[in-house]
CSV table of N, CA and C in Angstrom, one decimal:
chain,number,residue,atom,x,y,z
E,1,UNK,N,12.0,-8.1,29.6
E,1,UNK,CA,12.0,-6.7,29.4
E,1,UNK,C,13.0,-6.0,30.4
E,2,UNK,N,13.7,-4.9,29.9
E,2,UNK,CA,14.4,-4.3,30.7
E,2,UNK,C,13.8,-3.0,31.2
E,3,UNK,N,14.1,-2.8,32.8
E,3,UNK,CA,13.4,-1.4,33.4
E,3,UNK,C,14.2,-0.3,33.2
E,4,UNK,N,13.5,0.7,33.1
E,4,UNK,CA,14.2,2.0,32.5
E,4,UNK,C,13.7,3.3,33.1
E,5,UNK,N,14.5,4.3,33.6
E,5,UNK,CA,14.3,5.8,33.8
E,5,UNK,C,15.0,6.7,33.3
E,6,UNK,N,14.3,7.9,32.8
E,6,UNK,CA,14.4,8.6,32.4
E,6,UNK,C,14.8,10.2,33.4
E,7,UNK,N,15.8,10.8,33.3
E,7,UNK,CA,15.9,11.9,33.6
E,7,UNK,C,16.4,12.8,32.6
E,8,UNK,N,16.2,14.7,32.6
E,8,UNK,CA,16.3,15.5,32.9
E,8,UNK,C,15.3,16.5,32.1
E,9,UNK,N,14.4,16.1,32.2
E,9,UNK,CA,13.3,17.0,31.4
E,9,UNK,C,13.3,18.2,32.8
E,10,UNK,N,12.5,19.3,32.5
E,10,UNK,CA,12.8,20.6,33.5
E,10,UNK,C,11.6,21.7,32.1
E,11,UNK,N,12.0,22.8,32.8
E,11,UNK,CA,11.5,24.2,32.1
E,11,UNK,C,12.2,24.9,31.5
E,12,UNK,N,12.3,25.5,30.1
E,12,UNK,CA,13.1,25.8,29.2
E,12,UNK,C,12.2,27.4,28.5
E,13,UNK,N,12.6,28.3,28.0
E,13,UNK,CA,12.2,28.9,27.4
E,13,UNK,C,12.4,28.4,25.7
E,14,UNK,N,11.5,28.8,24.8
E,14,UNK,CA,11.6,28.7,23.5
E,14,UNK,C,12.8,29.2,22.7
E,15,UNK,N,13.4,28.5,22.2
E,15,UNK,CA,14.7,28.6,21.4
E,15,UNK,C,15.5,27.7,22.4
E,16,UNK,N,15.6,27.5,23.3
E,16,UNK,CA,16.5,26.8,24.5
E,16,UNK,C,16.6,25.4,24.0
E,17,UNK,N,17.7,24.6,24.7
E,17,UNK,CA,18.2,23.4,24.8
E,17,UNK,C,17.6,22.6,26.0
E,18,UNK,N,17.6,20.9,25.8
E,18,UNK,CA,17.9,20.3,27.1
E,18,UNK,C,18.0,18.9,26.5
E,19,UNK,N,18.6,18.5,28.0
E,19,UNK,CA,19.1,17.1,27.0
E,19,UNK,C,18.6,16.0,28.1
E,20,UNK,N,18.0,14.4,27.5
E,20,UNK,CA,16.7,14.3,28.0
E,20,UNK,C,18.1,12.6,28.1
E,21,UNK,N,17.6,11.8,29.6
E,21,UNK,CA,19.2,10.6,29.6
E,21,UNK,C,18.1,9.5,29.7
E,22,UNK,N,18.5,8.3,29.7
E,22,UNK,CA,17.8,6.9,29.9
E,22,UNK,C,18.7,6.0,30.2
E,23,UNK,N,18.2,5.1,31.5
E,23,UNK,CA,19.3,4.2,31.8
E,23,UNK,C,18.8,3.1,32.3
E,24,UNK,N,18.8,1.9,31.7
E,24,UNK,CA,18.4,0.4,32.9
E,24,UNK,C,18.7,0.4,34.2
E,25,UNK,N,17.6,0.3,35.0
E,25,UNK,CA,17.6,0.2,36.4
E,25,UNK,C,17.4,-1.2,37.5
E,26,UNK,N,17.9,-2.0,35.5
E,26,UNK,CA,18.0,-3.5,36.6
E,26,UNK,C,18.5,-4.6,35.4
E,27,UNK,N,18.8,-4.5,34.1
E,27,UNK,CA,19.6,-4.8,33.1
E,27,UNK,C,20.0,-4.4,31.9
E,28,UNK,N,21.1,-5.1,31.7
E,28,UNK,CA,21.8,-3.8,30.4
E,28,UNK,C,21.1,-3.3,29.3
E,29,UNK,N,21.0,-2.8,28.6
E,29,UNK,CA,19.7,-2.1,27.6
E,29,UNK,C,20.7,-2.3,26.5
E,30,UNK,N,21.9,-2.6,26.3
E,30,UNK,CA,22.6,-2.9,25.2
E,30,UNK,C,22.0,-3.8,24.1
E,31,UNK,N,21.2,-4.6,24.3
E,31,UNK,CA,21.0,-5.8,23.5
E,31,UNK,C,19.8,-5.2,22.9
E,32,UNK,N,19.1,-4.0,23.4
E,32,UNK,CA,17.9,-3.6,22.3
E,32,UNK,C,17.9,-1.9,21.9
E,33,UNK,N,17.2,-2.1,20.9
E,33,UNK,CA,17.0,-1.3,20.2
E,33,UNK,C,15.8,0.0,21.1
E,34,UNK,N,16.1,0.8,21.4
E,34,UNK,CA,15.4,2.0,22.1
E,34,UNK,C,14.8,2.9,21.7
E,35,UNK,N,13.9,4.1,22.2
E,35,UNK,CA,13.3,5.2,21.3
E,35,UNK,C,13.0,6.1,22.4
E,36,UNK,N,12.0,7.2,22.0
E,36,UNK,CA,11.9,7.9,22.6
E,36,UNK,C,10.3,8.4,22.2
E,37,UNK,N,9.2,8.5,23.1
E,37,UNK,CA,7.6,8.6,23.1
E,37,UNK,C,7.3,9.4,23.7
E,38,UNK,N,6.7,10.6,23.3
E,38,UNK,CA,6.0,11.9,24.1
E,38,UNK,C,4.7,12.0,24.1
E,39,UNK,N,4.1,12.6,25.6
E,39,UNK,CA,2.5,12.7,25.5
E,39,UNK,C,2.0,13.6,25.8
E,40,UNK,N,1.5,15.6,25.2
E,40,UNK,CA,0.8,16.5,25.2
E,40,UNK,C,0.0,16.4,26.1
E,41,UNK,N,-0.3,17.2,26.9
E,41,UNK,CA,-1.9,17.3,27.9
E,41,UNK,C,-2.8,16.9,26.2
E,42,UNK,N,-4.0,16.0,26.4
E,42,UNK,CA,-5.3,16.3,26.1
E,42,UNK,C,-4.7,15.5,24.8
E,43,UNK,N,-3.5,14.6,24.6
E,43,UNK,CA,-3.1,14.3,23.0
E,43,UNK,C,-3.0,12.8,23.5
E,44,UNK,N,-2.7,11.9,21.5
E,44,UNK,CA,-2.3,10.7,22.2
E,44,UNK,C,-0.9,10.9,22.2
E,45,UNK,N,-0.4,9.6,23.0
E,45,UNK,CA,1.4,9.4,22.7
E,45,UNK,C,1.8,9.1,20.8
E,46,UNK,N,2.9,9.9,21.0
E,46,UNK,CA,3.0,9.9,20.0
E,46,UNK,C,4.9,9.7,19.5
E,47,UNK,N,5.5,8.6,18.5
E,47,UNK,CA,6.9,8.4,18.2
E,47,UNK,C,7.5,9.7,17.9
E,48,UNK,N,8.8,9.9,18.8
E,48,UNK,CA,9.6,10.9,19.0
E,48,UNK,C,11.0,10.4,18.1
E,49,UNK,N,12.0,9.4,18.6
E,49,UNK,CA,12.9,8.9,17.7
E,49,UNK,C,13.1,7.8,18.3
E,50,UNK,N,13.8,7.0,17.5
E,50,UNK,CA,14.2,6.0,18.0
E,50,UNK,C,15.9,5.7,17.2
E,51,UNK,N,16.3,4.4,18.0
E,51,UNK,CA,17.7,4.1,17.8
E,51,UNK,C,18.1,2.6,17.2
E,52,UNK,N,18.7,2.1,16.9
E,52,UNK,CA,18.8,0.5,17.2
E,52,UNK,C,19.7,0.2,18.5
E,53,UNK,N,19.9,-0.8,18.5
E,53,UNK,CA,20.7,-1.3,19.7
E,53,UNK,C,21.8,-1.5,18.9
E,54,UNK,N,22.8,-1.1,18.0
E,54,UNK,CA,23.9,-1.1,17.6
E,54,UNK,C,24.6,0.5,17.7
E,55,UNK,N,23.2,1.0,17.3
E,55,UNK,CA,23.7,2.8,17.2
E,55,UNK,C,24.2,3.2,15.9
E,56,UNK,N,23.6,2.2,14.8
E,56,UNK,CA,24.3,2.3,13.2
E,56,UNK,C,23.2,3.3,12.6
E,57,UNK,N,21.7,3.3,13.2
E,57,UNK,CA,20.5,3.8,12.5
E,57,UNK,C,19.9,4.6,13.5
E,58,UNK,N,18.8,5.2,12.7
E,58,UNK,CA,18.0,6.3,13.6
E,58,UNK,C,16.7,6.4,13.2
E,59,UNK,N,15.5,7.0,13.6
E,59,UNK,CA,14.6,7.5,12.5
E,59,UNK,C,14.2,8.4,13.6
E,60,UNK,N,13.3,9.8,13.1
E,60,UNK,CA,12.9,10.9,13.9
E,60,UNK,C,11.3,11.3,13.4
E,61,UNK,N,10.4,11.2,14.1
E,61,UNK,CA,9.3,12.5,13.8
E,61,UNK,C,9.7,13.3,12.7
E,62,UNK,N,8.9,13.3,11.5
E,62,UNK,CA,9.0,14.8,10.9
E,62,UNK,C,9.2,16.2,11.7
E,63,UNK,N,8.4,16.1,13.1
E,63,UNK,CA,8.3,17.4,13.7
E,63,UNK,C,9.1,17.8,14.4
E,64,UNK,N,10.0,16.7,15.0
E,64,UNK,CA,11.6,17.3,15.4
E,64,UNK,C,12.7,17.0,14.6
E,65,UNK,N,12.3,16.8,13.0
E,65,UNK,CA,13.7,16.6,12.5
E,65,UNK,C,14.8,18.0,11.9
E,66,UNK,N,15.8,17.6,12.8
E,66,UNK,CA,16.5,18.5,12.6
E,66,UNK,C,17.4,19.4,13.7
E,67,UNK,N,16.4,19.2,14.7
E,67,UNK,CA,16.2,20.2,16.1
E,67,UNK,C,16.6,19.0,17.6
E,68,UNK,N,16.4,17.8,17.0
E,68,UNK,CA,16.4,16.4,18.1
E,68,UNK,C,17.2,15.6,17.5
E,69,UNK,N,18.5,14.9,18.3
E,69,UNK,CA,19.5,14.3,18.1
E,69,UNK,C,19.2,13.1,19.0
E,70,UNK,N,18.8,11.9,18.6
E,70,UNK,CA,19.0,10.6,19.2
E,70,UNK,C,20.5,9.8,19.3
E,71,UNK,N,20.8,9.1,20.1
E,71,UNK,CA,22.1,8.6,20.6
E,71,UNK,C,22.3,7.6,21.6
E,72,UNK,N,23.1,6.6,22.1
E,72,UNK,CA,23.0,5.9,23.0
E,72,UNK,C,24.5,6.0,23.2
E,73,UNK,N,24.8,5.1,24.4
E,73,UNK,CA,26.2,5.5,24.8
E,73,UNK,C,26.2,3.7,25.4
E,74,UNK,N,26.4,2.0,24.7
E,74,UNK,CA,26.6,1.5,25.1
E,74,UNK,C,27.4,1.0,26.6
E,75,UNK,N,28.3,1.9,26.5
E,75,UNK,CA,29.6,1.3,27.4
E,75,UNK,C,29.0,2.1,28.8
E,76,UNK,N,28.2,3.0,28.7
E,76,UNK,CA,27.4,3.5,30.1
E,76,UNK,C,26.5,3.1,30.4
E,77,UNK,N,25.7,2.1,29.3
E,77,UNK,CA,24.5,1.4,29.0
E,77,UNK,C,23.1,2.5,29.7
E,78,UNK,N,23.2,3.7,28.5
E,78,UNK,CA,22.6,4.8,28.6
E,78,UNK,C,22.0,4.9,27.0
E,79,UNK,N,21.0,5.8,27.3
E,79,UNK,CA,20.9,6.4,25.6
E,79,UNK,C,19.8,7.9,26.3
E,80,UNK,N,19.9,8.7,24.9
E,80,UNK,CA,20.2,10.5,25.1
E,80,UNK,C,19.2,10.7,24.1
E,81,UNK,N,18.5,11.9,24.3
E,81,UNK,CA,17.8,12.9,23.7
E,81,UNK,C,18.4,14.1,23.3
E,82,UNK,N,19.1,14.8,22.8
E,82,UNK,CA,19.6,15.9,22.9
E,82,UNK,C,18.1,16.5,22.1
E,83,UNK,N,17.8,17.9,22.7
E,83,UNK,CA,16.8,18.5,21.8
E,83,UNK,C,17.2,20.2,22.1
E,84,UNK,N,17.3,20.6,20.8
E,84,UNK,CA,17.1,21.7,20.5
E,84,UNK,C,16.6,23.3,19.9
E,85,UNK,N,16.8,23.9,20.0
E,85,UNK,CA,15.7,24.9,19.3
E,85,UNK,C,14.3,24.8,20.0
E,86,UNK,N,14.2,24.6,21.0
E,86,UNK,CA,12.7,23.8,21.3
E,86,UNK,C,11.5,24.7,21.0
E,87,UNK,N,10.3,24.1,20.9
E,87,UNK,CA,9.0,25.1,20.7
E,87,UNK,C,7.8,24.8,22.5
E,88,UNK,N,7.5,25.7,21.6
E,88,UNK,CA,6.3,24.9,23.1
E,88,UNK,C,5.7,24.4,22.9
E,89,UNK,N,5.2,23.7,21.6
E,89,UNK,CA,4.5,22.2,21.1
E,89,UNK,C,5.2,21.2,21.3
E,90,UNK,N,6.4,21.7,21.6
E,90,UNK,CA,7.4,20.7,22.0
E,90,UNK,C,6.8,20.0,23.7
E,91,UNK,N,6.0,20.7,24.2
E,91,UNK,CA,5.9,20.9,26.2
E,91,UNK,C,4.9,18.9,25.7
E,92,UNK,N,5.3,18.4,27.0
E,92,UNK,CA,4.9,16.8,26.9
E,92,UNK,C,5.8,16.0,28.0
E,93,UNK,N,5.5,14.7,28.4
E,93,UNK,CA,6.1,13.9,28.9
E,93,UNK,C,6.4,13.2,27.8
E,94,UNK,N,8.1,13.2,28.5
E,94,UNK,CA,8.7,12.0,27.4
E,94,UNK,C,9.2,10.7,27.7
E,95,UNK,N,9.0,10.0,27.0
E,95,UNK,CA,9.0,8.6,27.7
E,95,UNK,C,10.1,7.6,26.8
E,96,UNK,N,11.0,7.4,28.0
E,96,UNK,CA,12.0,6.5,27.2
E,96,UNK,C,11.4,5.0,26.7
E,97,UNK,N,11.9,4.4,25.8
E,97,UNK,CA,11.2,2.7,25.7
E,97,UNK,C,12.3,1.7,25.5
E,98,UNK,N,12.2,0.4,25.4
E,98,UNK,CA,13.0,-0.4,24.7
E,98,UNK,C,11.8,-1.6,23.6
E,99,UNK,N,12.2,-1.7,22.5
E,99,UNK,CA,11.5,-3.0,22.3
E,99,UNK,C,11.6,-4.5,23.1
E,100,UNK,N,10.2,-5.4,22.8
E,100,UNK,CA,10.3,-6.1,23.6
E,100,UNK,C,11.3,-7.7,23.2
E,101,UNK,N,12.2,-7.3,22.2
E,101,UNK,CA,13.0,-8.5,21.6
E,101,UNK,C,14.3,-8.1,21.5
E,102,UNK,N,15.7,-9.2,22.4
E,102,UNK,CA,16.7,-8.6,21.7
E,102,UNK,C,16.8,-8.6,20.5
E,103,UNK,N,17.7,-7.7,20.5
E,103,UNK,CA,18.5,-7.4,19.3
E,103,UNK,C,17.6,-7.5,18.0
E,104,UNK,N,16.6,-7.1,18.5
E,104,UNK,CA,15.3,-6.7,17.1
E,104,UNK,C,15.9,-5.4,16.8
E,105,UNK,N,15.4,-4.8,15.2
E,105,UNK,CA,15.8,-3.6,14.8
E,105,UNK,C,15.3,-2.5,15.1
E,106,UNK,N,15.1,-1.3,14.4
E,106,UNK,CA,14.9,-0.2,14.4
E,106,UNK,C,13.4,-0.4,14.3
E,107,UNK,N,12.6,1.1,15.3
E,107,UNK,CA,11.0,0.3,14.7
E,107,UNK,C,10.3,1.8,15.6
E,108,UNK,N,9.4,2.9,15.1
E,108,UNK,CA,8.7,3.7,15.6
E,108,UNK,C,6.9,3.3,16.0
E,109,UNK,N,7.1,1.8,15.9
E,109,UNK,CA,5.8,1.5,16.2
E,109,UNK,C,5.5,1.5,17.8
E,110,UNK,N,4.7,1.8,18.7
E,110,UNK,CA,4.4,1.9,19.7
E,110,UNK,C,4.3,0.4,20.1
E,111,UNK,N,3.8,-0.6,19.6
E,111,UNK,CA,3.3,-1.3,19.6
E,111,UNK,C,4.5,-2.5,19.9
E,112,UNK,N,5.5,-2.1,19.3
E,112,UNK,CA,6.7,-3.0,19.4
E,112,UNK,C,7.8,-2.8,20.7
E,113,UNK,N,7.5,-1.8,21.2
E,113,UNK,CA,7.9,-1.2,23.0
E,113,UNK,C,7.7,-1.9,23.7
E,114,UNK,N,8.0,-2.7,24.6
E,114,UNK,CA,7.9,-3.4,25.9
E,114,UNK,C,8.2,-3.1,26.7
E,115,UNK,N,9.3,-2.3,27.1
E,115,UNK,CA,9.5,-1.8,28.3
E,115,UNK,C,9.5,-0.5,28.1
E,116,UNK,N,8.8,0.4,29.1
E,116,UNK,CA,8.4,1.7,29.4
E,116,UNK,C,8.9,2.7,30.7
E,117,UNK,N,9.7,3.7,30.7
E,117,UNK,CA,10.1,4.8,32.0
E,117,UNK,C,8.8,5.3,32.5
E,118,UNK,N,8.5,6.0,33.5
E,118,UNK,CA,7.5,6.4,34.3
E,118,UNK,C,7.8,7.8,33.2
E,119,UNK,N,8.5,8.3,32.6
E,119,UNK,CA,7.9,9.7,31.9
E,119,UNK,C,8.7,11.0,32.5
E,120,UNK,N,9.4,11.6,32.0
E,120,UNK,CA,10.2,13.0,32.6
E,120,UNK,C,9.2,14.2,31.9
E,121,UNK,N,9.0,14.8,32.7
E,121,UNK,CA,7.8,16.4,32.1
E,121,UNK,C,9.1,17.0,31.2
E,122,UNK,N,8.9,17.7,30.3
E,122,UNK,CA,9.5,19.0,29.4
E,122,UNK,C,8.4,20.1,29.1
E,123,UNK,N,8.8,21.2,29.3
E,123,UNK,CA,7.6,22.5,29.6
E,123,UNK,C,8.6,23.4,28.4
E,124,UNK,N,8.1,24.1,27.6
E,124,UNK,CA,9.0,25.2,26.9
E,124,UNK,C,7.5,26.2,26.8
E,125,UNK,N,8.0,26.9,28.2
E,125,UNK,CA,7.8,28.4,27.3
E,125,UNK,C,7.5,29.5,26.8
E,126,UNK,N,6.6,30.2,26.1
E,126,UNK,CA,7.4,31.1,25.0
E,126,UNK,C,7.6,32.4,24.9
């Protein structure tokens, strides 16, 4: 498994931007496939987007599609949240992941995550 942190979640008003980074903090995250997991006060975690580890595919939440742009940046061995338009149902910790197999595919199952970020807060609001 590869370790991972997440930065720049913050406080935003409604309609605002922010853009949410993830980076291995002790091997390359290139070889898997990544996503992105948010958790509401008082909710369960729940699939935000995810990527493959190529960067050819995507899939998103119905509830941020459109407004949330997934991406990874190999050669920085990074991957990105961009989110916009935000709501305040949007407000949650987000949690970057990787699955637990290289070079496995695309996959919004929680269950297929193996490695987990401690969680950046995002607050919007309104």
């Amino acid at each position: 498994q590869v370790q991972l942190v997440e930065s720049g979640g913050g406080l935003v008003q409604a309609g605002g931007s922010l853009r949410l980074s993830c980076a291995s903090s002790a091997r390359p995250i290139t070889d898997f496939s990544t996503g992105w997991f948010r958790q509401a006060p008082g909710k369960e975690r729940e699939f935000v987007a995810a990527i493959t580890w190529t960067g050819d595919n995507t899939d998103y939440a119905d509830s941020v599609k459109g407004r949330f742009t997934i991406s990874r940046d190999n050669a920085k061995n990074t991957m990105e949240l961009q989110m916009n338009s935000l709501k305040p149902e949007d407000t949650a910790v987000y949690y970057c992941a990787a699955v637990r197999r290289r070079f496995a595919g695309l996959s919004n199952l929680e269950q297929d995550f193996g490695s987990w970020g401690q969680g950046t807060q995002v607050t919007v609001s309104s």
